[in-house]
Amino acid sequence: MEKIIVKKSEPLRGTVRISGAKNAALPILAASLLGTEDVILEDVPGLKDVDIMCQVLENLGSTVKRVDKNKIIINSKNLSSYVTSYELMGKMRASFLVMGPLLGRMGKTVNSLPGGCNIGARPIDLHLKGFEALGAKIENNVGDITASCEKLVGDTIYLDFPSVGATENIMTAAVLAEGETVIENAAMEPEIVDLANFLRKMGAKVNGAGTSTIRIKGVEELKGCTHQIIPDRIEAGTFMVAAAMTEGDIKIENVIASHIKPIIAKLEEAGAEVIEEDDSLRVIGNSIKRPINIKTLPYPGFPTDMQAQFMAFTTTLNGKSTVKETVFENRFMHADELVKMGADISAKDREARVVGPSKLKGAKVNATDLRAGAALILAGLMADGETEIGEIYHIDRGYEDIEEKFRSLGAQIERVDI
């Protein structure tokens, strides 16, 4: 069984390049099912979730060719199936994103309920309501969900919550629908914008992505294109926290500063210095570490995917910080793991109080989900002794070459078989 071992490290220094965004790559890979020509994707992160999505596409009849670690060519001209593998669906929630493209392209899709990190209910009802509004018939047969239609027809769809996945699934179903589709209260994340840009390159008519109202005019068919995935704002945020937490000095390349404004703001509030350049940031930590209050919100608010890393950061701040989670109801499991390392954290319902600075000590802990794993690595850099992190398959789902990148900055971190 693989584990990651982290030892207390000196302040991290150097330069790190951020990989393409997992949360942009996965919906774009799914949307490649809509094209009838080659789709060439660049800067695709080398992650297990990406591997699973590629297997999903192959099972549906697409050809998937890896040119190198970060470049993939997909051709979906000859799709042969609308049934997604039960085994693959159970491994990753994002595999459900093929439902919209399959419904739009083939008129039918059969999917089992998706898996992924256990951070909350994350129901799919908004996805299904959107499909129904476009004219699909939904059947739920003992965990298998079938959506079918003779023809999708555009409509106005209001989302009760600005769900990223529902916005993406409805967008990809609507691009081949007849007439105009309007998604109101749509998610506004940069990954939504990247998906819209990709769809437009293939010939779709999508406007308003990045705002709360997206308008889509259906077209007859989509072709192919070449597209570069945007940088991963969550990976960038993780290394930014590492610089501030260890009082280091890290230049972070391949980053879009406008995507991470809440992260920059909170780091500066805590006392770190953030210097913005063209496509890079430099984060300098120092001994002035003021407490902060975090409240997760849909974009452009503070990202829920950075909550765990910032909770680890608050254990090093001087005074009482609070962390409030409003997006997912089960995203404080890492709090117990940080307490094992000596953190002073009191969590109740969706709010945690953190009193620092804590004298962290190495311990045997588990990555309870993807971002929790990143938080434990950060805590391990500050903890006396050795931190042994188990269940690291979660970390591998979202971070490319994480040990190598941290080691290049001076961290004492390695992957071992135990």
PDB file of N, CA, C and O in Angstrom, residues 96-131:
ATOM      1  N   PHE A  96     -20.259  11.205 -14.811  1.00  0.00           N
ATOM      2  CA  PHE A  96     -21.662  11.503 -15.095  1.00  0.00           C
ATOM      3  C   PHE A  96     -21.796  12.614 -16.144  1.00  0.00           C
ATOM      4  O   PHE A  96     -22.851  12.781 -16.755  1.00  0.00           O
ATOM      5  N   LEU A  97     -20.711  13.350 -16.375  1.00  0.00           N
ATOM      6  CA  LEU A  97     -20.763  14.461 -17.331  1.00  0.00           C
ATOM      7  C   LEU A  97     -20.875  13.999 -18.778  1.00  0.00           C
ATOM      8  O   LEU A  97     -21.089  14.828 -19.668  1.00  0.00           O
ATOM      9  N   VAL A  98     -20.763  12.707 -19.042  1.00  0.00           N
ATOM     10  CA  VAL A  98     -20.974  12.225 -20.410  1.00  0.00           C
ATOM     11  C   VAL A  98     -22.466  12.157 -20.741  1.00  0.00           C
ATOM     12  O   VAL A  98     -22.838  12.002 -21.909  1.00  0.00           O
ATOM     13  N   MET A  99     -23.319  12.301 -19.741  1.00  0.00           N
ATOM     14  CA  MET A  99     -24.753  12.149 -19.966  1.00  0.00           C
ATOM     15  C   MET A  99     -25.293  13.219 -20.916  1.00  0.00           C
ATOM     16  O   MET A  99     -26.050  12.919 -21.840  1.00  0.00           O
ATOM     17  N   GLY A 100     -24.895  14.477 -20.700  1.00  0.00           N
ATOM     18  CA  GLY A 100     -25.364  15.554 -21.569  1.00  0.00           C
ATOM     19  C   GLY A 100     -24.923  15.384 -23.007  1.00  0.00           C
ATOM     20  O   GLY A 100     -25.742  15.436 -23.939  1.00  0.00           O
ATOM     21  N   PRO A 101     -23.615  15.169 -23.250  1.00  0.00           N
ATOM     22  CA  PRO A 101     -23.164  14.963 -24.626  1.00  0.00           C
ATOM     23  C   PRO A 101     -23.813  13.758 -25.314  1.00  0.00           C
ATOM     24  O   PRO A 101     -24.165  13.832 -26.493  1.00  0.00           O
ATOM     25  N   LEU A 102     -23.971  12.639 -24.586  1.00  0.00           N
ATOM     26  CA  LEU A 102     -24.587  11.458 -25.194  1.00  0.00           C
ATOM     27  C   LEU A 102     -26.051  11.715 -25.528  1.00  0.00           C
ATOM     28  O   LEU A 102     -26.540  11.294 -26.592  1.00  0.00           O
ATOM     29  N   LEU A 103     -26.748  12.398 -24.654  1.00  0.00           N
ATOM     30  CA  LEU A 103     -28.156  12.705 -24.904  1.00  0.00           C
ATOM     31  C   LEU A 103     -28.286  13.601 -26.131  1.00  0.00           C
ATOM     32  O   LEU A 103     -29.150  13.386 -26.991  1.00  0.00           O
ATOM     33  N   GLY A 104     -27.406  14.601 -26.246  1.00  0.00           N
ATOM     34  CA  GLY A 104     -27.454  15.500 -27.385  1.00  0.00           C
ATOM     35  C   GLY A 104     -27.044  14.825 -28.680  1.00  0.00           C
ATOM     36  O   GLY A 104     -27.644  15.059 -29.740  1.00  0.00           O
ATOM     37  N   ARG A 105     -26.052  13.956 -28.612  1.00  0.00           N
ATOM     38  CA  ARG A 105     -25.494  13.336 -29.823  1.00  0.00           C
ATOM     39  C   ARG A 105     -26.282  12.098 -30.258  1.00  0.00           C
ATOM     40  O   ARG A 105     -26.520  11.891 -31.450  1.00  0.00           O
ATOM     41  N   MET A 106     -26.688  11.256 -29.291  1.00  0.00           N
ATOM     42  CA  MET A 106     -27.286   9.964 -29.635  1.00  0.00           C
ATOM     43  C   MET A 106     -28.761   9.858 -29.280  1.00  0.00           C
ATOM     44  O   MET A 106     -29.429   8.890 -29.654  1.00  0.00           O
ATOM     45  N   GLY A 107     -29.268  10.821 -28.507  1.00  0.00           N
ATOM     46  CA  GLY A 107     -30.675  10.784 -28.139  1.00  0.00           C
ATOM     47  C   GLY A 107     -30.996   9.861 -26.985  1.00  0.00           C
ATOM     48  O   GLY A 107     -32.149   9.720 -26.585  1.00  0.00           O
ATOM     49  N   LYS A 108     -29.979   9.219 -26.421  1.00  0.00           N
ATOM     50  CA  LYS A 108     -30.212   8.327 -25.288  1.00  0.00           C
ATOM     51  C   LYS A 108     -28.922   8.134 -24.519  1.00  0.00           C
ATOM     52  O   LYS A 108     -27.828   8.154 -25.089  1.00  0.00           O
ATOM     53  N   THR A 109     -29.039   7.935 -23.207  1.00  0.00           N
ATOM     54  CA  THR A 109     -27.878   7.644 -22.372  1.00  0.00           C
ATOM     55  C   THR A 109     -28.326   6.852 -21.155  1.00  0.00           C
ATOM     56  O   THR A 109     -29.406   7.098 -20.600  1.00  0.00           O
ATOM     57  N   VAL A 110     -27.519   5.875 -20.778  1.00  0.00           N
ATOM     58  CA  VAL A 110     -27.789   5.064 -19.583  1.00  0.00           C
ATOM     59  C   VAL A 110     -26.576   5.168 -18.674  1.00  0.00           C
ATOM     60  O   VAL A 110     -25.458   4.849 -19.079  1.00  0.00           O
ATOM     61  N   ASN A 111     -26.805   5.620 -17.451  1.00  0.00           N
ATOM     62  CA  ASN A 111     -25.713   5.832 -16.499  1.00  0.00           C
ATOM     63  C   ASN A 111     -26.114   5.331 -15.126  1.00  0.00           C
ATOM     64  O   ASN A 111     -27.266   5.475 -14.709  1.00  0.00           O
ATOM     65  N   SER A 112     -25.135   4.783 -14.396  1.00  0.00           N
ATOM     66  CA  SER A 112     -25.369   4.472 -12.987  1.00  0.00           C
ATOM     67  C   SER A 112     -25.021   5.700 -12.168  1.00  0.00           C
ATOM     68  O   SER A 112     -24.420   6.652 -12.671  1.00  0.00           O
ATOM     69  N   LEU A 113     -25.415   5.688 -10.906  1.00  0.00           N
ATOM     70  CA  LEU A 113     -25.125   6.837 -10.050  1.00  0.00           C
ATOM     71  C   LEU A 113     -23.624   6.984  -9.876  1.00  0.00           C
ATOM     72  O   LEU A 113     -22.915   5.990  -9.685  1.00  0.00           O
ATOM     73  N   PRO A 114     -23.101   8.220  -9.912  1.00  0.00           N
ATOM     74  CA  PRO A 114     -21.655   8.433  -9.897  1.00  0.00           C
ATOM     75  C   PRO A 114     -21.031   8.279  -8.530  1.00  0.00           C
ATOM     76  O   PRO A 114     -21.681   8.428  -7.500  1.00  0.00           O
ATOM     77  N   GLY A 115     -19.693   8.020  -8.523  1.00  0.00           N
ATOM     78  CA  GLY A 115     -18.925   7.935  -7.282  1.00  0.00           C
ATOM     79  C   GLY A 115     -18.079   9.177  -7.100  1.00  0.00           C
ATOM     80  O   GLY A 115     -18.390  10.245  -7.611  1.00  0.00           O
ATOM     81  N   GLY A 116     -16.931   9.042  -6.360  1.00  0.00           N
ATOM     82  CA  GLY A 116     -16.042  10.184  -6.121  1.00  0.00           C
ATOM     83  C   GLY A 116     -15.799  10.402  -4.649  1.00  0.00           C
ATOM     84  O   GLY A 116     -16.032   9.525  -3.825  1.00  0.00           O
ATOM     85  N   CYS A 117     -15.332  11.582  -4.306  1.00  0.00           N
ATOM     86  CA  CYS A 117     -15.042  11.899  -2.907  1.00  0.00           C
ATOM     87  C   CYS A 117     -16.312  11.942  -2.073  1.00  0.00           C
ATOM     88  O   CYS A 117     -17.338  12.458  -2.498  1.00  0.00           O
ATOM     89  N   ASN A 118     -16.228  11.429  -0.850  1.00  0.00           N
ATOM     90  CA  ASN A 118     -17.366  11.404   0.059  1.00  0.00           C
ATOM     91  C   ASN A 118     -17.423  12.698   0.871  1.00  0.00           C
ATOM     92  O   ASN A 118     -17.142  12.724   2.061  1.00  0.00           O
ATOM     93  N   ILE A 119     -17.797  13.790   0.197  1.00  0.00           N
ATOM     94  CA  ILE A 119     -17.809  15.091   0.881  1.00  0.00           C
ATOM     95  C   ILE A 119     -19.208  15.661   1.010  1.00  0.00           C
ATOM     96  O   ILE A 119     -19.393  16.784   1.449  1.00  0.00           O
ATOM     97  N   GLY A 120     -20.222  14.890   0.623  1.00  0.00           N
ATOM     98  CA  GLY A 120     -21.579  15.391   0.741  1.00  0.00           C
ATOM     99  C   GLY A 120     -22.489  14.693  -0.252  1.00  0.00           C
ATOM    100  O   GLY A 120     -22.062  13.871  -1.060  1.00  0.00           O
ATOM    101  N   ALA A 121     -23.774  15.036  -0.167  1.00  0.00           N
ATOM    102  CA  ALA A 121     -24.777  14.350  -0.973  1.00  0.00           C
ATOM    103  C   ALA A 121     -24.593  14.613  -2.467  1.00  0.00           C
ATOM    104  O   ALA A 121     -24.656  13.708  -3.285  1.00  0.00           O
ATOM    105  N   ARG A 122     -24.398  15.871  -2.840  1.00  0.00           N
ATOM    106  CA  ARG A 122     -24.214  16.256  -4.240  1.00  0.00           C
ATOM    107  C   ARG A 122     -25.232  15.568  -5.153  1.00  0.00           C
ATOM    108  O   ARG A 122     -24.895  14.811  -6.055  1.00  0.00           O
ATOM    109  N   PRO A 123     -26.528  15.827  -4.951  1.00  0.00           N
ATOM    110  CA  PRO A 123     -27.550  15.161  -5.754  1.00  0.00           C
ATOM    111  C   PRO A 123     -27.479  15.585  -7.220  1.00  0.00           C
ATOM    112  O   PRO A 123     -26.972  16.656  -7.554  1.00  0.00           O
ATOM    113  N   ILE A 124     -28.021  14.722  -8.088  1.00  0.00           N
ATOM    114  CA  ILE A 124     -27.981  14.990  -9.527  1.00  0.00           C
ATOM    115  C   ILE A 124     -29.337  15.454 -10.042  1.00  0.00           C
ATOM    116  O   ILE A 124     -29.553  15.513 -11.253  1.00  0.00           O
ATOM    117  N   ASP A 125     -30.243  15.813  -9.135  1.00  0.00           N
ATOM    118  CA  ASP A 125     -31.584  16.179  -9.576  1.00  0.00           C
ATOM    119  C   ASP A 125     -31.587  17.397 -10.494  1.00  0.00           C
ATOM    120  O   ASP A 125     -32.404  17.495 -11.411  1.00  0.00           O
ATOM    121  N   LEU A 126     -30.656  18.354 -10.278  1.00  0.00           N
ATOM    122  CA  LEU A 126     -30.620  19.539 -11.131  1.00  0.00           C
ATOM    123  C   LEU A 126     -30.231  19.173 -12.561  1.00  0.00           C
ATOM    124  O   LEU A 126     -30.747  19.754 -13.518  1.00  0.00           O
ATOM    125  N   HIS A 127     -29.335  18.197 -12.711  1.00  0.00           N
ATOM    126  CA  HIS A 127     -28.971  17.716 -14.043  1.00  0.00           C
ATOM    127  C   HIS A 127     -30.219  17.161 -14.743  1.00  0.00           C
ATOM    128  O   HIS A 127     -30.506  17.504 -15.894  1.00  0.00           O
ATOM    129  N   LEU A 128     -30.940  16.289 -14.019  1.00  0.00           N
ATOM    130  CA  LEU A 128     -32.076  15.593 -14.617  1.00  0.00           C
ATOM    131  C   LEU A 128     -33.222  16.547 -14.927  1.00  0.00           C
ATOM    132  O   LEU A 128     -33.885  16.417 -15.969  1.00  0.00           O
ATOM    133  N   LYS A 129     -33.473  17.526 -14.048  1.00  0.00           N
ATOM    134  CA  LYS A 129     -34.510  18.524 -14.326  1.00  0.00           C
ATOM    135  C   LYS A 129     -34.179  19.313 -15.587  1.00  0.00           C
ATOM    136  O   LYS A 129     -35.066  19.650 -16.381  1.00  0.00           O
ATOM    137  N   GLY A 130     -32.904  19.609 -15.758  1.00  0.00           N
ATOM    138  CA  GLY A 130     -32.481  20.322 -16.960  1.00  0.00           C
ATOM    139  C   GLY A 130     -32.742  19.505 -18.217  1.00  0.00           C
ATOM    140  O   GLY A 130     -33.242  20.022 -19.224  1.00  0.00           O
ATOM    141  N   PHE A 131     -32.397  18.212 -18.164  1.00  0.00           N
ATOM    142  CA  PHE A 131     -32.641  17.345 -19.319  1.00  0.00           C
ATOM    143  C   PHE A 131     -34.135  17.253 -19.621  1.00  0.00           C
ATOM    144  O   PHE A 131     -34.547  17.275 -20.794  1.00  0.00           O
TER     145      PHE A 131
END
